Coordinates of C-alpha atoms in Angstrom, one line a residue:
M1 CA 0.0 0.0 0.0
S2 CA 1.4 3.4 -0.9
P3 CA 2.3 5.9 1.8
A4 CA -0.4 8.2 0.5
A5 CA -3.0 5.6 1.2
H6 CA -2.5 6.2 4.9
A7 CA -2.8 10.0 4.7
G8 CA -5.8 11.9 6.0
A9 CA -7.5 12.2 9.4
E10 CA -6.1 9.9 12.1
L11 CA -8.5 7.6 13.9
P12 CA -8.6 8.4 17.7
A13 CA -7.0 6.0 20.2
I14 CA -8.6 4.7 23.3
A15 CA -7.6 6.8 26.4
G16 CA -8.1 5.6 30.0
A17 CA -11.4 3.8 30.6
Q18 CA -14.6 4.7 28.9
F19 CA -18.2 3.4 28.8
A20 CA -21.3 4.3 26.8
P21 CA -24.7 2.8 26.0
L22 CA -25.0 1.5 22.4
P23 CA -28.6 2.2 21.4
E24 CA -27.9 1.0 17.8
F25 CA -28.0 -2.6 19.0
R26 CA -31.0 -4.6 20.2
V27 CA -30.8 -7.9 22.1
F28 CA -32.8 -11.0 21.1
A29 CA -33.3 -14.4 22.8
A30 CA -34.1 -17.8 21.3
T31 CA -35.5 -20.1 24.0
G32 CA -36.5 -23.7 23.8
A33 CA -35.2 -27.3 23.5
D34 CA -34.5 -26.8 19.7
A35 CA -33.1 -23.3 19.9
P36 CA -29.4 -24.2 19.4
A37 CA -30.1 -26.6 16.5
F38 CA -32.5 -24.2 14.9
L39 CA -30.1 -21.3 14.8
H40 CA -27.3 -23.6 13.8
G41 CA -29.3 -24.3 10.6
Q42 CA -29.9 -20.6 10.0
L43 CA -26.7 -18.7 10.8
T44 CA -23.3 -18.8 9.0
H45 CA -21.4 -20.0 12.1
D46 CA -21.5 -22.9 14.5
V47 CA -24.1 -22.5 17.2
T48 CA -24.3 -26.0 18.7
G49 CA -20.6 -26.3 19.1
L50 CA -20.2 -23.0 20.9
G51 CA -19.0 -23.2 24.5
P52 CA -20.6 -21.3 27.4
D53 CA -17.5 -19.0 27.8
A54 CA -17.4 -17.8 24.2
A55 CA -19.3 -15.7 21.8
R56 CA -19.3 -15.6 18.0
F57 CA -19.9 -13.2 15.1
A58 CA -22.2 -14.6 12.4
G59 CA -24.4 -13.6 9.5
Y60 CA -27.9 -14.5 8.4
C61 CA -28.3 -14.8 4.7
T62 CA -31.0 -15.1 2.0
A63 CA -31.2 -18.2 -0.1
K64 CA -29.0 -16.3 -2.6
G65 CA -26.3 -15.8 0.0
R66 CA -26.8 -12.1 0.6
L67 CA -26.6 -10.9 4.1
L68 CA -29.8 -9.8 5.9
A69 CA -28.0 -9.3 9.2
T70 CA -24.8 -9.7 11.1
M71 CA -24.8 -10.4 14.8
V72 CA -23.0 -11.5 18.0
F73 CA -24.4 -14.5 19.8
W74 CA -23.7 -16.6 22.8
H75 CA -25.3 -19.3 25.1
A76 CA -27.0 -17.6 28.0
A77 CA -28.1 -19.2 31.3
P78 CA -30.9 -21.8 30.8
A79 CA -34.5 -20.9 31.3
E80 CA -36.3 -21.7 34.5
N81 CA -37.5 -25.0 33.0
G82 CA -34.0 -25.9 31.9
D83 CA -34.4 -25.1 28.2
P84 CA -31.4 -23.7 26.5
V85 CA -31.3 -20.0 25.7
I86 CA -29.3 -18.4 22.9
Q87 CA -28.9 -14.6 23.1
G88 CA -27.5 -12.2 20.6
F89 CA -27.6 -8.6 19.4
L90 CA -27.8 -7.0 16.0
R91 CA -28.5 -3.6 14.6
A92 CA -31.8 -2.3 16.1
D93 CA -33.2 -0.9 12.8
I94 CA -33.4 -4.5 11.4
A95 CA -34.0 -6.5 14.6
E96 CA -37.7 -6.9 14.5
A97 CA -37.8 -7.7 10.7
V98 CA -35.0 -10.3 11.0
I99 CA -36.5 -12.1 14.1
K100 CA -39.9 -12.1 12.3
K101 CA -38.3 -13.8 9.3
L102 CA -36.4 -16.3 11.4
S103 CA -39.7 -17.1 13.2
M104 CA -41.4 -17.9 9.9
F105 CA -39.1 -21.0 9.6
V106 CA -39.6 -22.3 13.2
L107 CA -42.5 -24.5 12.1
R108 CA -42.7 -27.4 14.7
A109 CA -39.3 -26.7 16.3
K110 CA -39.4 -26.0 20.0
V111 CA -38.0 -22.4 19.9
K112 CA -39.5 -19.1 20.8
F113 CA -38.0 -15.7 20.0
S114 CA -38.2 -12.6 22.3
F115 CA -36.6 -9.3 22.9
P116 CA -35.6 -9.3 26.6
E117 CA -35.1 -6.0 28.5
L118 CA -31.3 -6.0 28.0
Q119 CA -29.2 -3.2 26.9
V120 CA -25.8 -3.3 25.1
W121 CA -23.0 -1.0 26.4
G122 CA -19.6 -0.4 25.0
V123 CA -16.7 -0.4 27.5
Q124 CA -13.0 0.1 26.6
A125 CA -9.8 0.6 28.5
E126 CA -6.1 1.0 27.8
A127 CA -3.9 -1.5 29.6
A128 CA -3.2 0.8 32.6
A129 CA -7.0 1.3 33.2
Q130 CA -8.1 -2.3 33.0
Q131 CA -8.2 -2.7 36.7
T132 CA -11.0 -0.2 36.8
I133 CA -13.1 -2.5 34.7
L134 CA -12.3 -5.5 36.9
D135 CA -13.2 -3.6 40.0
A136 CA -16.5 -2.5 38.5
A137 CA -17.7 -5.7 36.9
G138 CA -15.7 -8.7 38.1
A139 CA -13.5 -11.2 36.3
V140 CA -14.2 -10.0 32.7
P141 CA -12.5 -11.7 29.8
V142 CA -9.7 -10.0 27.9
T143 CA -9.2 -12.4 25.0
P144 CA -11.4 -11.4 22.0
W145 CA -14.6 -13.5 21.7
R146 CA -14.4 -14.9 25.2
A147 CA -17.5 -14.3 27.3
A148 CA -18.2 -14.2 31.1
H149 CA -21.6 -14.3 32.7
L150 CA -21.3 -12.3 35.9
P151 CA -23.6 -10.6 38.4
S152 CA -23.0 -7.4 36.5
G153 CA -24.2 -9.0 33.2
T154 CA -22.7 -10.7 30.2
W155 CA -19.2 -9.3 29.2
I156 CA -17.9 -10.2 25.8
A157 CA -14.3 -9.2 24.9
A158 CA -14.5 -7.4 21.5
P159 CA -11.7 -7.5 18.8
V160 CA -9.4 -4.5 18.7
A161 CA -7.0 -3.0 16.3
E162 CA -4.7 -1.4 19.0
A163 CA -3.2 -2.1 22.4
A164 CA -6.3 -1.8 24.4
T165 CA -9.3 -3.9 25.5
R166 CA -12.9 -3.5 24.6
W167 CA -16.1 -5.2 25.8
W168 CA -19.7 -5.5 24.8
W169 CA -21.5 -5.4 28.1
V170 CA -25.1 -6.8 28.0
A171 CA -27.1 -6.2 31.1
D172 CA -30.5 -5.5 32.6
E173 CA -31.2 -2.6 34.9
A174 CA -30.3 -4.5 38.1
Q175 CA -27.1 -5.8 36.6
R176 CA -26.1 -2.4 35.4
D177 CA -26.5 -1.0 38.9
V178 CA -23.7 -3.4 40.0
A179 CA -21.0 -1.9 37.7
L180 CA -22.2 1.6 36.9
P181 CA -21.3 3.3 40.2
T182 CA -17.7 2.3 39.9
L183 CA -17.5 3.1 36.2
R184 CA -19.0 6.5 36.8
D185 CA -16.6 7.2 39.6
R186 CA -13.4 6.0 38.0
A187 CA -14.0 6.0 34.2
S188 CA -15.3 8.6 31.7
E189 CA -18.6 8.4 30.0
G190 CA -17.9 8.3 26.3
V191 CA -20.1 8.3 23.2
A192 CA -21.5 5.5 21.1
A193 CA -19.7 6.8 18.0
S194 CA -16.3 6.2 19.6
F195 CA -17.1 2.5 20.2
R196 CA -18.7 2.2 16.8
M197 CA -15.5 3.6 15.2
K198 CA -13.5 0.9 17.1
D199 CA -15.7 -1.7 15.5
L200 CA -14.9 -0.3 12.1
Q201 CA -11.1 -0.2 12.9
A202 CA -11.4 -3.9 13.9
G203 CA -13.0 -4.7 10.5
L204 CA -16.3 -5.8 11.9
P205 CA -19.1 -5.6 9.2
W206 CA -22.4 -4.5 10.8
V207 CA -25.3 -4.8 8.3
S208 CA -28.1 -2.3 8.8
A209 CA -31.4 -1.5 7.0
P210 CA -29.8 0.4 4.1
T211 CA -27.3 -2.4 3.4
Q212 CA -29.5 -5.5 3.7
D213 CA -29.6 -8.1 0.9
V214 CA -26.7 -6.4 -0.9
F215 CA -23.4 -8.3 0.1
I216 CA -22.3 -11.9 0.4
P217 CA -20.3 -12.7 3.5
Q218 CA -16.9 -12.9 1.9
T219 CA -17.1 -9.4 0.3
L220 CA -17.7 -8.0 3.9
N221 CA -14.7 -10.1 5.2
L222 CA -17.0 -12.2 7.4
D223 CA -14.7 -15.2 6.7
L224 CA -11.7 -13.1 7.8
V225 CA -13.2 -12.3 11.2
D226 CA -14.2 -15.9 11.9
G227 CA -17.9 -15.2 11.1
V228 CA -18.3 -18.2 8.8
S229 CA -17.9 -21.9 9.4
F230 CA -17.2 -23.9 6.3
T231 CA -17.7 -27.2 8.1
K232 CA -21.0 -26.7 10.0
G233 CA -23.4 -27.8 7.3
C234 CA -26.3 -26.2 5.6
Y235 CA -27.9 -22.8 6.2
P236 CA -29.6 -20.3 3.8
G237 CA -27.2 -19.3 1.1
Q238 CA -24.6 -21.8 2.2
E239 CA -24.0 -23.1 -1.4
V240 CA -23.2 -19.6 -2.7
V241 CA -20.9 -18.8 0.3
A242 CA -19.1 -22.2 0.0
R243 CA -18.7 -21.9 -3.8
S244 CA -17.0 -18.5 -3.5
H245 CA -14.7 -19.9 -0.8
Y246 CA -13.6 -23.1 -2.4
R247 CA -13.2 -21.7 -5.9
G248 CA -11.2 -18.7 -4.7
T249 CA -13.3 -16.3 -6.7
V250 CA -13.6 -13.5 -4.2
K251 CA -12.6 -10.3 -6.1
R252 CA -14.2 -7.8 -3.8
R253 CA -13.5 -7.1 -0.1
M254 CA -14.3 -4.7 2.6
A255 CA -11.8 -1.9 3.3
L256 CA -11.4 0.8 5.9
G257 CA -10.9 4.4 5.1
T258 CA -11.1 7.9 6.5
L259 CA -12.7 10.9 4.8
A260 CA -10.9 14.0 3.9
G261 CA -12.5 17.2 5.3
G262 CA -13.3 16.2 8.8
A263 CA -16.4 15.0 10.5
A264 CA -19.8 14.6 8.8
A265 CA -23.0 15.7 10.5
D266 CA -24.8 12.5 9.6
T267 CA -22.6 9.4 9.2
D268 CA -25.7 7.2 9.1
G269 CA -26.5 8.9 5.8
L270 CA -23.3 7.6 4.3
R271 CA -24.4 4.0 4.4
N272 CA -25.0 2.5 1.0
L273 CA -23.5 5.4 -0.9
D274 CA -21.4 4.5 -4.0
I275 CA -17.7 4.5 -4.0
F276 CA -15.9 5.6 -7.1
D277 CA -12.3 5.3 -8.4
A278 CA -11.5 8.6 -10.0
R279 CA -9.3 6.8 -12.5
N280 CA -12.3 5.0 -13.9
P281 CA -15.2 7.5 -13.2
D282 CA -17.9 6.0 -15.4
E283 CA -19.3 3.5 -12.8
P284 CA -18.9 2.9 -9.1
C285 CA -16.4 0.4 -7.8
G286 CA -17.9 -0.2 -4.4
R287 CA -20.4 0.8 -1.7
V288 CA -20.3 2.0 1.9
L289 CA -21.4 -0.5 4.5
D290 CA -21.0 1.6 7.6
A291 CA -19.5 4.9 8.9
A292 CA -18.9 6.6 12.2
G293 CA -17.7 10.1 13.2
H294 CA -15.7 10.8 16.4
G295 CA -12.9 13.3 15.8
A296 CA -12.7 11.9 12.3
V297 CA -15.0 10.1 9.9
A298 CA -14.2 6.5 9.4
L299 CA -16.0 4.2 7.0
V300 CA -15.9 0.6 5.9
F301 CA -16.8 -0.1 2.3
E302 CA -17.0 -3.0 -0.1
T303 CA -14.9 -2.5 -3.2
T304 CA -12.9 -4.3 -5.9
L305 CA -9.5 -5.6 -4.9
A306 CA -8.3 -4.0 -8.1
S307 CA -9.1 -0.6 -6.7
L308 CA -6.8 -1.2 -3.7
P309 CA -4.4 0.0 -2.7
E310 CA -3.5 2.5 -5.5
G311 CA -7.0 3.7 -6.5
D312 CA -8.1 7.3 -6.2
L313 CA -11.2 6.5 -4.2
R314 CA -14.0 9.0 -3.7
L315 CA -17.3 9.0 -1.9
G316 CA -20.6 9.4 -3.8
A317 CA -19.1 10.6 -7.1
A318 CA -15.9 10.5 -9.1
D319 CA -15.1 14.0 -7.9
G320 CA -16.5 13.5 -4.4
P321 CA -14.6 13.6 -1.0
V322 CA -11.3 11.7 -1.0
I323 CA -11.2 8.4 0.9
H324 CA -7.8 7.6 2.5
V325 CA -7.5 3.9 2.8
Q326 CA -6.3 2.7 6.3
P327 CA -4.9 -0.7 7.3
L328 CA -7.2 -3.4 8.8
P329 CA -5.9 -5.7 11.5
Y330 CA -6.1 -8.7 9.1
A331 CA -5.0 -9.3 5.5
L332 CA -7.5 -9.1 2.7
A333 CA -6.7 -12.6 1.5

């Protein structure tokens, strides 16, 4: 990648310990004897083989292999009658429609979907401030995708692109009251945009309403963030996803960039905008998946591998704002 590709606004680093509610996510639950097996047959990753101290990223696809949602999921504590419970969260603007669609395929399976009164928070800390989180919440995990179910709620260590630790904290009101007093006393209350930007830097592809039914998992790097199992068996769109994987035909990937010109007032409005390579201005070469603004504007966008890294990438038009490509924490294999 050329040095110019790294020019532009710098993405902010984590400082101290911070926490913030993440209202863009909504938590769902699948409860019943068949809940793990049912979701195993619907999502791109292994549900039945997931241990109690882990979480996973996964997608939910159409029959044509296009993503309707991406989500984090884990095994929660069993229901009062002993039935297994799978919980997860996805973007709030698609949550009801996605769960309704999943419910259509339940048929005689013993599984029921609901939206429990749980809220997702983002918590992040540099190494010197991690003790604050331990004092507030208990023995939280520090390895990405490990989960701990504590009196303060469920804590899932999120992937990072820098020397810091992040968590998704999923808790009801009573559980939040366990940790919030210490957090408010010893950490700073941040903003959701900061945590969202860290997701972009980590290369996580969050599908929202404007970007549903557009991308296959590989073009959003779902296979590169361990969001797809190629050994778990069938799920909607599995043949399309597997064919792209085994034939090595992926010619488009998701990249990270920053926008020249500073923060945008409405980063949500950037989703699904076309990306152009000014060297070939006649047609777009990609599309924005997600964006966040916190001191800078970062975006992740799907584009052709041929446009990286030397392309003159622009947002919205061939003469639009310049996109400065930034490195992801994994190779675009």
